[in-house]
């Protein structure tokens, strides 16, 4: 079964399998998570954070994790400079 099918959100990068395995192992040992933290967006996105398609796939993966574990998903995203607006795709 492909990773996206495991999360119910279509075709996703294969790296999500490692995240699912780690979260499953942590849940088995410590109980179901209430919060998953993705730190940072730039380190975990498979593609360009400024591209709508790539961001859509990333958000779909986060939604799939949220639904799988019924927990909150927090995505850390840093701005380029404190004075400037944040970067990345905004819908």
JSON list of C-alpha atoms in Angstrom, two decimals:
[
{"chain": "A", "resi": 1, "resn": "UNK", "atom": "CA", "xyz": [0.00, 0.00, 0.00]},
{"chain": "A", "resi": 2, "resn": "UNK", "atom": "CA", "xyz": [1.35, 3.43, -0.92]},
{"chain": "A", "resi": 3, "resn": "UNK", "atom": "CA", "xyz": [1.89, 6.00, 1.83]},
{"chain": "A", "resi": 4, "resn": "UNK", "atom": "CA", "xyz": [-0.84, 8.32, 0.59]},
{"chain": "A", "resi": 5, "resn": "UNK", "atom": "CA", "xyz": [-3.32, 5.47, 0.58]},
{"chain": "A", "resi": 6, "resn": "UNK", "atom": "CA", "xyz": [-2.33, 4.68, 4.17]},
{"chain": "A", "resi": 7, "resn": "UNK", "atom": "CA", "xyz": [-3.30, 8.22, 5.10]},
{"chain": "A", "resi": 8, "resn": "UNK", "atom": "CA", "xyz": [-6.29, 8.42, 2.76]},
{"chain": "A", "resi": 9, "resn": "UNK", "atom": "CA", "xyz": [-5.00, 11.41, 0.82]},
{"chain": "A", "resi": 10, "resn": "UNK", "atom": "CA", "xyz": [-3.70, 10.21, -2.55]},
{"chain": "A", "resi": 11, "resn": "UNK", "atom": "CA", "xyz": [-0.15, 10.14, -3.89]},
{"chain": "A", "resi": 12, "resn": "UNK", "atom": "CA", "xyz": [2.44, 11.41, -1.40]},
{"chain": "A", "resi": 13, "resn": "UNK", "atom": "CA", "xyz": [6.25, 11.38, -1.22]},
{"chain": "A", "resi": 14, "resn": "UNK", "atom": "CA", "xyz": [7.71, 8.10, 0.04]},
{"chain": "A", "resi": 15, "resn": "UNK", "atom": "CA", "xyz": [9.39, 9.87, 2.98]},
{"chain": "A", "resi": 16, "resn": "UNK", "atom": "CA", "xyz": [6.03, 9.97, 4.75]},
{"chain": "A", "resi": 17, "resn": "UNK", "atom": "CA", "xyz": [6.43, 6.22, 5.35]},
{"chain": "A", "resi": 18, "resn": "UNK", "atom": "CA", "xyz": [9.27, 6.94, 7.79]},
{"chain": "A", "resi": 19, "resn": "UNK", "atom": "CA", "xyz": [7.10, 9.49, 9.62]},
{"chain": "A", "resi": 20, "resn": "UNK", "atom": "CA", "xyz": [4.20, 7.03, 9.84]},
{"chain": "A", "resi": 21, "resn": "UNK", "atom": "CA", "xyz": [6.51, 4.29, 11.15]},
{"chain": "A", "resi": 22, "resn": "UNK", "atom": "CA", "xyz": [8.03, 6.57, 13.79]},
{"chain": "A", "resi": 23, "resn": "UNK", "atom": "CA", "xyz": [4.64, 7.87, 14.92]},
{"chain": "A", "resi": 24, "resn": "UNK", "atom": "CA", "xyz": [3.21, 4.33, 15.04]},
{"chain": "A", "resi": 25, "resn": "UNK", "atom": "CA", "xyz": [6.16, 3.15, 17.15]},
{"chain": "A", "resi": 26, "resn": "UNK", "atom": "CA", "xyz": [5.83, 6.13, 19.52]},
{"chain": "A", "resi": 27, "resn": "UNK", "atom": "CA", "xyz": [2.06, 5.57, 19.79]},
{"chain": "A", "resi": 28, "resn": "UNK", "atom": "CA", "xyz": [2.57, 1.89, 20.58]},
{"chain": "A", "resi": 29, "resn": "UNK", "atom": "CA", "xyz": [5.06, 2.70, 23.34]},
{"chain": "A", "resi": 30, "resn": "UNK", "atom": "CA", "xyz": [3.60, 5.91, 24.79]},
{"chain": "A", "resi": 31, "resn": "UNK", "atom": "CA", "xyz": [-0.02, 6.06, 23.63]},
{"chain": "A", "resi": 32, "resn": "UNK", "atom": "CA", "xyz": [-1.70, 7.99, 20.87]},
{"chain": "A", "resi": 33, "resn": "UNK", "atom": "CA", "xyz": [-0.12, 11.43, 20.35]},
{"chain": "A", "resi": 34, "resn": "UNK", "atom": "CA", "xyz": [-2.11, 14.57, 21.04]},
{"chain": "A", "resi": 35, "resn": "UNK", "atom": "CA", "xyz": [0.31, 16.77, 19.07]},
{"chain": "A", "resi": 36, "resn": "UNK", "atom": "CA", "xyz": [2.73, 16.12, 16.21]},
{"chain": "A", "resi": 37, "resn": "UNK", "atom": "CA", "xyz": [5.27, 18.90, 15.57]},
{"chain": "A", "resi": 38, "resn": "UNK", "atom": "CA", "xyz": [6.84, 19.38, 12.14]},
{"chain": "A", "resi": 39, "resn": "UNK", "atom": "CA", "xyz": [9.99, 21.43, 12.76]},
{"chain": "A", "resi": 40, "resn": "UNK", "atom": "CA", "xyz": [10.53, 23.08, 10.31]},
{"chain": "A", "resi": 41, "resn": "UNK", "atom": "CA", "xyz": [8.45, 23.17, 7.16]},
{"chain": "A", "resi": 42, "resn": "UNK", "atom": "CA", "xyz": [11.55, 23.78, 5.02]},
{"chain": "A", "resi": 43, "resn": "UNK", "atom": "CA", "xyz": [13.24, 20.63, 6.38]},
{"chain": "A", "resi": 44, "resn": "UNK", "atom": "CA", "xyz": [10.25, 18.39, 5.76]},
{"chain": "A", "resi": 45, "resn": "UNK", "atom": "CA", "xyz": [8.67, 19.50, 2.51]},
{"chain": "A", "resi": 46, "resn": "UNK", "atom": "CA", "xyz": [9.48, 17.39, -0.53]},
{"chain": "A", "resi": 47, "resn": "UNK", "atom": "CA", "xyz": [9.56, 20.17, -3.10]},
{"chain": "A", "resi": 48, "resn": "UNK", "atom": "CA", "xyz": [9.20, 23.93, -3.21]},
{"chain": "A", "resi": 49, "resn": "UNK", "atom": "CA", "xyz": [7.34, 25.62, -0.36]},
{"chain": "A", "resi": 50, "resn": "UNK", "atom": "CA", "xyz": [6.40, 28.40, -2.79]},
{"chain": "A", "resi": 51, "resn": "UNK", "atom": "CA", "xyz": [4.68, 26.00, -5.21]},
{"chain": "A", "resi": 52, "resn": "UNK", "atom": "CA", "xyz": [0.95, 25.40, -4.68]},
{"chain": "A", "resi": 53, "resn": "UNK", "atom": "CA", "xyz": [1.12, 21.75, -5.78]},
{"chain": "A", "resi": 54, "resn": "UNK", "atom": "CA", "xyz": [4.02, 20.93, -3.46]},
{"chain": "A", "resi": 55, "resn": "UNK", "atom": "CA", "xyz": [2.38, 22.74, -0.53]},
{"chain": "A", "resi": 56, "resn": "UNK", "atom": "CA", "xyz": [-0.89, 20.98, -1.27]},
{"chain": "A", "resi": 57, "resn": "UNK", "atom": "CA", "xyz": [0.82, 17.58, -1.04]},
{"chain": "A", "resi": 58, "resn": "UNK", "atom": "CA", "xyz": [2.56, 18.59, 2.18]},
{"chain": "A", "resi": 59, "resn": "UNK", "atom": "CA", "xyz": [-0.69, 19.77, 3.76]},
{"chain": "A", "resi": 60, "resn": "UNK", "atom": "CA", "xyz": [-2.47, 16.61, 2.55]},
{"chain": "A", "resi": 61, "resn": "UNK", "atom": "CA", "xyz": [0.21, 14.55, 4.34]},
{"chain": "A", "resi": 62, "resn": "UNK", "atom": "CA", "xyz": [-0.24, 16.60, 7.52]},
{"chain": "A", "resi": 63, "resn": "UNK", "atom": "CA", "xyz": [-4.03, 16.23, 7.27]},
{"chain": "A", "resi": 64, "resn": "UNK", "atom": "CA", "xyz": [-3.59, 12.49, 6.84]},
{"chain": "A", "resi": 65, "resn": "UNK", "atom": "CA", "xyz": [-1.43, 12.30, 9.97]},
{"chain": "A", "resi": 66, "resn": "UNK", "atom": "CA", "xyz": [-3.95, 14.42, 11.87]},
{"chain": "A", "resi": 67, "resn": "UNK", "atom": "CA", "xyz": [-6.79, 12.13, 10.85]},
{"chain": "A", "resi": 68, "resn": "UNK", "atom": "CA", "xyz": [-4.82, 8.90, 11.40]},
{"chain": "A", "resi": 69, "resn": "UNK", "atom": "CA", "xyz": [-3.87, 9.78, 14.99]},
{"chain": "A", "resi": 70, "resn": "UNK", "atom": "CA", "xyz": [-6.77, 12.16, 15.72]},
{"chain": "A", "resi": 71, "resn": "UNK", "atom": "CA", "xyz": [-4.32, 14.75, 17.00]},
{"chain": "A", "resi": 72, "resn": "UNK", "atom": "CA", "xyz": [-3.17, 18.28, 16.27]},
{"chain": "A", "resi": 73, "resn": "UNK", "atom": "CA", "xyz": [-0.32, 18.89, 13.82]},
{"chain": "A", "resi": 74, "resn": "UNK", "atom": "CA", "xyz": [1.82, 21.99, 14.40]},
{"chain": "A", "resi": 75, "resn": "UNK", "atom": "CA", "xyz": [4.00, 23.17, 11.51]},
{"chain": "A", "resi": 76, "resn": "UNK", "atom": "CA", "xyz": [6.91, 25.45, 12.42]},
{"chain": "A", "resi": 77, "resn": "UNK", "atom": "CA", "xyz": [7.63, 27.94, 9.63]},
{"chain": "A", "resi": 78, "resn": "UNK", "atom": "CA", "xyz": [10.21, 30.70, 10.04]},
{"chain": "A", "resi": 79, "resn": "UNK", "atom": "CA", "xyz": [10.11, 33.97, 8.20]},
{"chain": "A", "resi": 80, "resn": "UNK", "atom": "CA", "xyz": [13.16, 35.16, 6.28]},
{"chain": "A", "resi": 81, "resn": "UNK", "atom": "CA", "xyz": [13.59, 38.18, 8.53]},
{"chain": "A", "resi": 82, "resn": "UNK", "atom": "CA", "xyz": [11.48, 39.32, 11.49]},
{"chain": "A", "resi": 83, "resn": "UNK", "atom": "CA", "xyz": [10.61, 42.58, 9.71]},
{"chain": "A", "resi": 84, "resn": "UNK", "atom": "CA", "xyz": [9.45, 40.96, 6.45]},
{"chain": "A", "resi": 85, "resn": "UNK", "atom": "CA", "xyz": [6.32, 38.92, 5.88]},
{"chain": "A", "resi": 86, "resn": "UNK", "atom": "CA", "xyz": [6.65, 35.16, 6.06]},
{"chain": "A", "resi": 87, "resn": "UNK", "atom": "CA", "xyz": [7.64, 33.32, 2.92]},
{"chain": "A", "resi": 88, "resn": "UNK", "atom": "CA", "xyz": [6.07, 30.31, 1.29]},
{"chain": "A", "resi": 89, "resn": "UNK", "atom": "CA", "xyz": [2.85, 29.66, -0.51]},
{"chain": "A", "resi": 90, "resn": "UNK", "atom": "CA", "xyz": [-0.24, 31.36, 0.86]},
{"chain": "A", "resi": 91, "resn": "UNK", "atom": "CA", "xyz": [-3.72, 30.52, -0.44]}
]
